[in-house]
């Protein structure tokens, strides 16, 4: 991962712009291969196993999506007032997002949508189009969770529905889908100001807290290191986002700016939803915590994304 980050930091982003169709095709093919050949873990088919290595195409897909759809938008920067260009960008994102959604991995498909929104915003799409896009996404979400089930069309599995709605009605779901979140909130509270330490963190050590190395990593950290540790982590995240936005201001061209915007918002969205989920203020979706959750594909992708940001920054500084 770190080697990849350093490698990408010296690659000119213009290379991705020129060959964006290959990047896009690779992402779609990898996501299609997961459906028949993927390894199933906890009800979701997200991984392709190559020997002893498990690889999650939807993670790397985030970066490939930003690099390819960003190029599509940058190449048409003069026609962004044309709704056909905007709808084409939405279509290019909807295909991989749908393939991820049916794995099922709702969280990651939402990251794809968030990245698209950021890229459209940075590219300078009209507010009207952004407003329509937001309305469409909200309508889709409401229909998947409430409207369609009301008329007997189940898009999601029961357990997914319960997870998404449990954060609204936690008490009713304490034994079911809300159990994870309840244990997570207990773990965060138990950490107090300075934390219980690694040895004394009973919620984590006795496995009361499910997925404490992956989805609920923030709760585990808060129990072990307390409010101080959690606050330091959030400040470090703030630093990453702030530096990412600085890269955006240094971007030497439209493509670099669009890509930087997509990467920063994708990271911010994942941080917000994951931390919000562990505290019960966002629905439970399997979004890993960037740079913290134990997951090779997620870590490698995020490091590669930072490598791309570094390369944009380096070129921007040279021009300045």
Coordinates of C-alpha atoms in Angstrom, one line a residue:
X1 CA 0.0 0.0 0.0
X2 CA 2.7 2.5 1.1
X3 CA 4.8 1.5 -2.0
X4 CA 1.7 2.1 -4.2
X5 CA 1.1 5.5 -2.6
X6 CA 4.7 6.6 -3.3
X7 CA 4.5 5.1 -6.8
X8 CA 1.3 7.0 -7.7
X9 CA 2.6 10.2 -6.2
X10 CA 5.1 10.5 -9.1
X11 CA 2.7 9.6 -11.9
X12 CA 1.3 12.5 -13.8
X13 CA -2.6 12.5 -13.4
X14 CA -2.8 13.4 -17.1
X15 CA -2.0 9.7 -17.7
X16 CA -5.3 8.6 -16.0
X17 CA -7.2 11.3 -18.0
X18 CA -5.9 9.9 -21.3
X19 CA -6.7 6.3 -20.5
X20 CA -9.8 6.7 -18.4
X21 CA -11.8 4.3 -20.5
X22 CA -9.5 1.4 -19.7
X23 CA -9.7 2.2 -15.9
X24 CA -13.5 2.3 -16.1
X25 CA -13.7 -0.9 -18.1
X26 CA -11.4 -2.7 -15.6
X27 CA -13.6 -1.5 -12.7
X28 CA -16.8 -2.8 -14.3
X29 CA -15.3 -6.1 -15.3
X30 CA -14.0 -6.7 -11.8
X31 CA -17.3 -5.8 -10.2
X32 CA -19.1 -8.1 -12.7
X33 CA -16.7 -11.0 -11.9
X34 CA -17.5 -10.7 -8.2
X35 CA -21.2 -11.7 -8.7
X36 CA -20.6 -15.3 -10.1
X37 CA -17.1 -15.9 -8.7
X38 CA -16.9 -13.9 -5.5
X39 CA -16.3 -15.4 -2.1
X40 CA -19.2 -14.9 0.2
X41 CA -18.6 -13.5 3.7
X42 CA -21.4 -12.7 6.1
X43 CA -24.1 -12.7 3.4
X44 CA -22.3 -10.4 1.0
X45 CA -20.3 -11.3 -2.1
X46 CA -17.7 -8.6 -2.2
X47 CA -14.4 -10.5 -2.5
X48 CA -12.4 -12.2 -5.2
X49 CA -10.0 -14.7 -3.8
X50 CA -6.6 -15.1 -5.6
X51 CA -4.6 -17.8 -3.7
X52 CA -4.2 -16.6 -0.2
X53 CA -5.1 -13.0 -1.1
X54 CA -8.6 -11.7 -0.9
X55 CA -9.3 -8.6 -3.0
X56 CA -12.3 -6.4 -2.8
X57 CA -13.0 -4.8 -6.2
X58 CA -15.6 -2.3 -4.9
X59 CA -12.9 -0.7 -2.8
X60 CA -10.4 -0.1 -5.6
X61 CA -13.5 0.8 -7.7
X62 CA -13.9 4.0 -5.7
X63 CA -10.6 5.4 -6.9
X64 CA -11.0 4.1 -10.5
X65 CA -14.5 5.7 -10.6
X66 CA -13.1 9.1 -9.5
X67 CA -10.2 8.9 -12.0
X68 CA -12.4 7.9 -14.9
X69 CA -15.7 9.9 -14.4
X70 CA -13.5 12.9 -13.4
X71 CA -11.8 12.6 -16.8
X72 CA -15.1 12.3 -18.6
X73 CA -16.2 15.6 -16.9
X74 CA -12.9 17.4 -17.4
X75 CA -12.9 16.5 -21.1
X76 CA -16.4 18.1 -21.4
X77 CA -15.8 21.1 -19.2
X78 CA -17.3 23.5 -21.8
X79 CA -20.5 21.5 -22.1
X80 CA -21.4 21.1 -18.4
X81 CA -24.5 23.2 -18.8
X82 CA -25.8 20.5 -21.2
X83 CA -27.9 18.1 -19.2
X84 CA -26.9 15.2 -21.4
X85 CA -23.3 15.5 -20.1
X86 CA -24.5 15.4 -16.5
X87 CA -26.8 12.5 -17.2
X88 CA -24.0 10.6 -18.9
X89 CA -21.8 11.1 -15.8
X90 CA -24.7 9.9 -13.6
X91 CA -25.1 6.9 -15.9
X92 CA -21.3 6.1 -15.7
X93 CA -21.5 6.1 -11.9
X94 CA -24.9 4.4 -11.7
X95 CA -23.6 1.2 -13.4
X96 CA -20.8 0.4 -10.9
X97 CA -22.8 1.7 -8.0
X98 CA -25.6 -0.7 -8.9
X99 CA -23.2 -3.6 -9.2
X100 CA -21.9 -2.8 -5.7
X101 CA -25.4 -2.4 -4.4
X102 CA -26.5 -5.9 -5.4
X103 CA -23.5 -7.6 -3.7
X104 CA -25.1 -6.3 -1.4
X105 CA -23.0 -3.4 -0.1
X106 CA -25.2 -0.3 0.3
X107 CA -22.5 1.7 2.1
X108 CA -19.9 1.6 -0.7
X109 CA -22.5 2.3 -3.4
X110 CA -23.3 5.5 -1.4
X111 CA -19.6 6.4 -1.4
X112 CA -19.7 6.2 -5.2
X113 CA -22.7 8.6 -5.2
X114 CA -21.0 11.0 -2.8
X115 CA -17.8 11.1 -5.0
X116 CA -19.9 11.8 -8.0
X117 CA -21.7 14.7 -6.3
X118 CA -18.3 16.2 -5.2
X119 CA -16.9 15.9 -8.8
X120 CA -20.0 17.5 -10.3
X121 CA -19.8 20.3 -7.8
X122 CA -16.1 21.0 -8.4
X123 CA -16.5 20.7 -12.2
X124 CA -19.1 23.5 -12.0
X125 CA -22.3 21.8 -12.9
X126 CA -25.4 24.0 -12.6
X127 CA -27.1 24.2 -9.2
X128 CA -30.3 23.1 -10.8
X129 CA -28.7 19.8 -12.0
X130 CA -27.2 19.2 -8.5
X131 CA -30.5 19.8 -6.9
X132 CA -32.3 17.4 -9.2
X133 CA -29.6 14.8 -8.6
X134 CA -29.9 15.1 -4.8
X135 CA -33.7 14.8 -5.1
X136 CA -33.4 11.7 -7.3
X137 CA -31.0 10.0 -4.8
X138 CA -33.2 10.9 -1.8
X139 CA -36.3 9.6 -3.7
X140 CA -34.5 6.4 -4.6
X141 CA -33.4 5.9 -0.9
X142 CA -36.9 6.5 0.4
X143 CA -38.5 4.2 -2.1
X144 CA -36.0 1.4 -1.4
X145 CA -36.5 1.6 2.4
X146 CA -40.2 2.6 2.7
X147 CA -42.3 3.1 -0.4
X148 CA -41.5 -0.1 -2.3
X149 CA -41.8 -2.5 0.7
X150 CA -45.2 -0.8 1.5
X151 CA -46.5 -2.1 -1.9
X152 CA -44.9 -5.5 -1.4
X153 CA -41.6 -5.1 -3.4
X154 CA -38.6 -6.0 -1.2
X155 CA -35.5 -4.6 -2.7
X156 CA -33.4 -5.3 0.4
X157 CA -33.1 -8.3 2.6
X158 CA -34.9 -8.2 6.0
X159 CA -31.6 -7.9 7.9
X160 CA -30.5 -4.9 5.8
X161 CA -33.8 -3.1 6.3
X162 CA -33.6 -3.6 10.0
X163 CA -30.0 -2.3 10.1
X164 CA -30.9 0.8 8.2
X165 CA -34.0 1.6 10.2
X166 CA -32.6 0.5 13.7
X167 CA -30.8 3.8 14.3
X168 CA -34.2 5.6 14.1
X169 CA -35.9 3.3 16.6
X170 CA -33.1 1.9 18.7
X171 CA -35.1 0.7 21.7
X172 CA -37.4 -1.5 19.6
X173 CA -34.4 -3.2 18.0
X174 CA -32.2 -3.8 21.1
X175 CA -32.1 -7.5 20.7
X176 CA -32.0 -7.5 16.9
X177 CA -30.3 -5.2 14.5
X178 CA -29.8 -2.4 17.1
X179 CA -27.8 -4.8 19.4
X180 CA -24.5 -4.0 17.6
X181 CA -25.0 -0.2 17.9
X182 CA -26.0 -0.5 21.5
X183 CA -22.8 -2.5 22.3
X184 CA -20.9 0.1 20.3
X185 CA -22.3 3.0 22.3
X186 CA -21.6 1.2 25.5
X187 CA -18.0 0.6 24.4
X188 CA -17.5 4.3 23.5
X189 CA -19.0 5.4 26.8
X190 CA -17.0 2.9 28.8
X191 CA -13.8 4.4 27.6
X192 CA -14.4 7.5 29.6
X193 CA -11.8 10.3 29.3
X194 CA -8.5 8.3 29.2
X195 CA -9.7 4.8 28.1
X196 CA -9.5 1.4 29.7
X197 CA -6.3 0.4 27.9
X198 CA -6.0 -2.6 25.6
X199 CA -6.1 -5.1 28.5
X200 CA -9.1 -3.6 30.3
X201 CA -11.3 -3.1 27.2
X202 CA -13.9 -5.8 28.1
X203 CA -16.4 -4.9 25.3
X204 CA -13.7 -5.5 22.7
X205 CA -11.8 -8.3 24.3
X206 CA -14.9 -10.4 25.2
X207 CA -16.4 -9.9 21.7
X208 CA -19.5 -8.1 23.0
X209 CA -18.7 -5.5 20.3
X210 CA -19.1 -7.2 16.9
X211 CA -16.7 -6.5 14.1
X212 CA -14.4 -4.6 16.4
X213 CA -11.5 -4.7 14.0
X214 CA -13.4 -3.6 11.0
X215 CA -16.8 -1.8 10.9
X216 CA -16.8 -0.9 14.6
X217 CA -13.1 -0.1 14.9
X218 CA -13.8 3.5 16.1
X219 CA -15.8 2.1 19.1
X220 CA -13.0 -0.2 20.0
X221 CA -10.5 2.6 19.8
X222 CA -12.7 4.8 22.0
X223 CA -13.0 2.1 24.6
X224 CA -9.3 1.4 24.7
X225 CA -8.0 5.0 24.4
X226 CA -11.0 7.0 25.7
X227 CA -12.2 10.4 24.7
X228 CA -8.7 11.7 24.3
X229 CA -7.7 9.0 21.9
X230 CA -10.9 9.3 19.9
X231 CA -10.5 13.1 19.7
X232 CA -6.9 12.7 18.5
X233 CA -8.0 10.4 15.7
X234 CA -10.7 12.8 14.6
X235 CA -8.3 15.7 14.7
X236 CA -5.9 13.6 12.5
X237 CA -8.8 13.0 10.1
X238 CA -9.6 16.7 10.1
X239 CA -5.9 17.3 9.1
X240 CA -6.2 14.8 6.2
X241 CA -9.4 16.5 4.9
X242 CA -7.9 20.0 5.4
X243 CA -4.7 19.0 3.5
X244 CA -6.9 17.4 0.8
X245 CA -8.8 20.6 0.4
X246 CA -5.5 22.5 0.1
X247 CA -4.5 20.1 -2.7
X248 CA -7.7 21.1 -4.4
X249 CA -6.8 24.8 -4.3
X250 CA -3.3 24.0 -5.7
X251 CA -4.7 21.8 -8.5
X252 CA -3.0 22.8 -11.8
X253 CA -5.9 22.0 -14.0
X254 CA -9.6 21.1 -14.0
X255 CA -9.1 17.3 -14.1
X256 CA -6.8 17.4 -11.0
X257 CA -9.3 19.6 -9.1
X258 CA -12.2 17.3 -9.9
X259 CA -10.3 14.2 -8.9
X260 CA -9.1 15.9 -5.6
X261 CA -12.6 16.9 -4.8
X262 CA -13.9 13.4 -5.4
X263 CA -11.2 11.8 -3.3
X264 CA -11.6 14.2 -0.3
X265 CA -15.4 13.9 -0.2
X266 CA -15.2 10.1 -0.5
X267 CA -12.8 9.9 2.4
X268 CA -14.9 12.4 4.5
X269 CA -18.1 10.6 3.7
X270 CA -16.6 7.3 4.9
X271 CA -15.3 8.8 8.1
X272 CA -18.5 10.5 8.9
X273 CA -20.8 7.5 8.2
X274 CA -18.6 5.0 10.0
X275 CA -18.1 7.1 13.1
X276 CA -21.8 8.2 13.0
X277 CA -22.8 4.5 12.8
X278 CA -20.7 3.5 15.9
X279 CA -22.4 6.3 17.8
X280 CA -25.9 5.5 16.6
X281 CA -26.5 8.7 14.6
X282 CA -26.1 7.1 11.1
X283 CA -27.5 3.8 9.8
X284 CA -25.3 0.6 10.0
X285 CA -23.7 0.1 6.6
X286 CA -20.5 -1.9 6.1
X287 CA -18.2 1.1 5.5
X288 CA -14.7 0.6 6.9
X289 CA -13.0 3.4 8.9
X290 CA -10.3 4.9 6.5
X291 CA -6.8 3.9 7.6
X292 CA -8.0 2.2 10.8
X293 CA -10.2 -0.7 10.0
X294 CA -8.4 -4.0 9.4
X295 CA -9.0 -4.6 5.7
X296 CA -6.3 -4.8 3.1
X297 CA -8.3 -3.6 0.1
X298 CA -9.7 -0.5 2.0
X299 CA -6.2 0.5 3.3
X300 CA -4.5 0.0 0.0
X301 CA -7.2 2.0 -1.9
X302 CA -7.0 4.9 0.6
X303 CA -3.2 5.0 0.4
X304 CA -3.3 5.0 -3.4
X305 CA -5.9 7.8 -3.3
X306 CA -3.5 9.8 -1.0
X307 CA -0.7 9.1 -3.5
X308 CA -2.8 10.6 -6.3
X309 CA -3.5 13.7 -4.1
X310 CA 0.3 14.0 -3.5
X311 CA 1.0 13.9 -7.2
X312 CA -1.6 16.7 -7.8
X313 CA -0.1 18.8 -5.0
X314 CA 3.5 18.3 -6.4
X315 CA 2.5 19.4 -9.9
X316 CA 0.4 22.3 -8.5
X317 CA 3.4 23.6 -6.5
X318 CA 5.7 23.3 -9.5
X319 CA 3.3 25.6 -11.5
X320 CA 2.8 28.0 -8.6

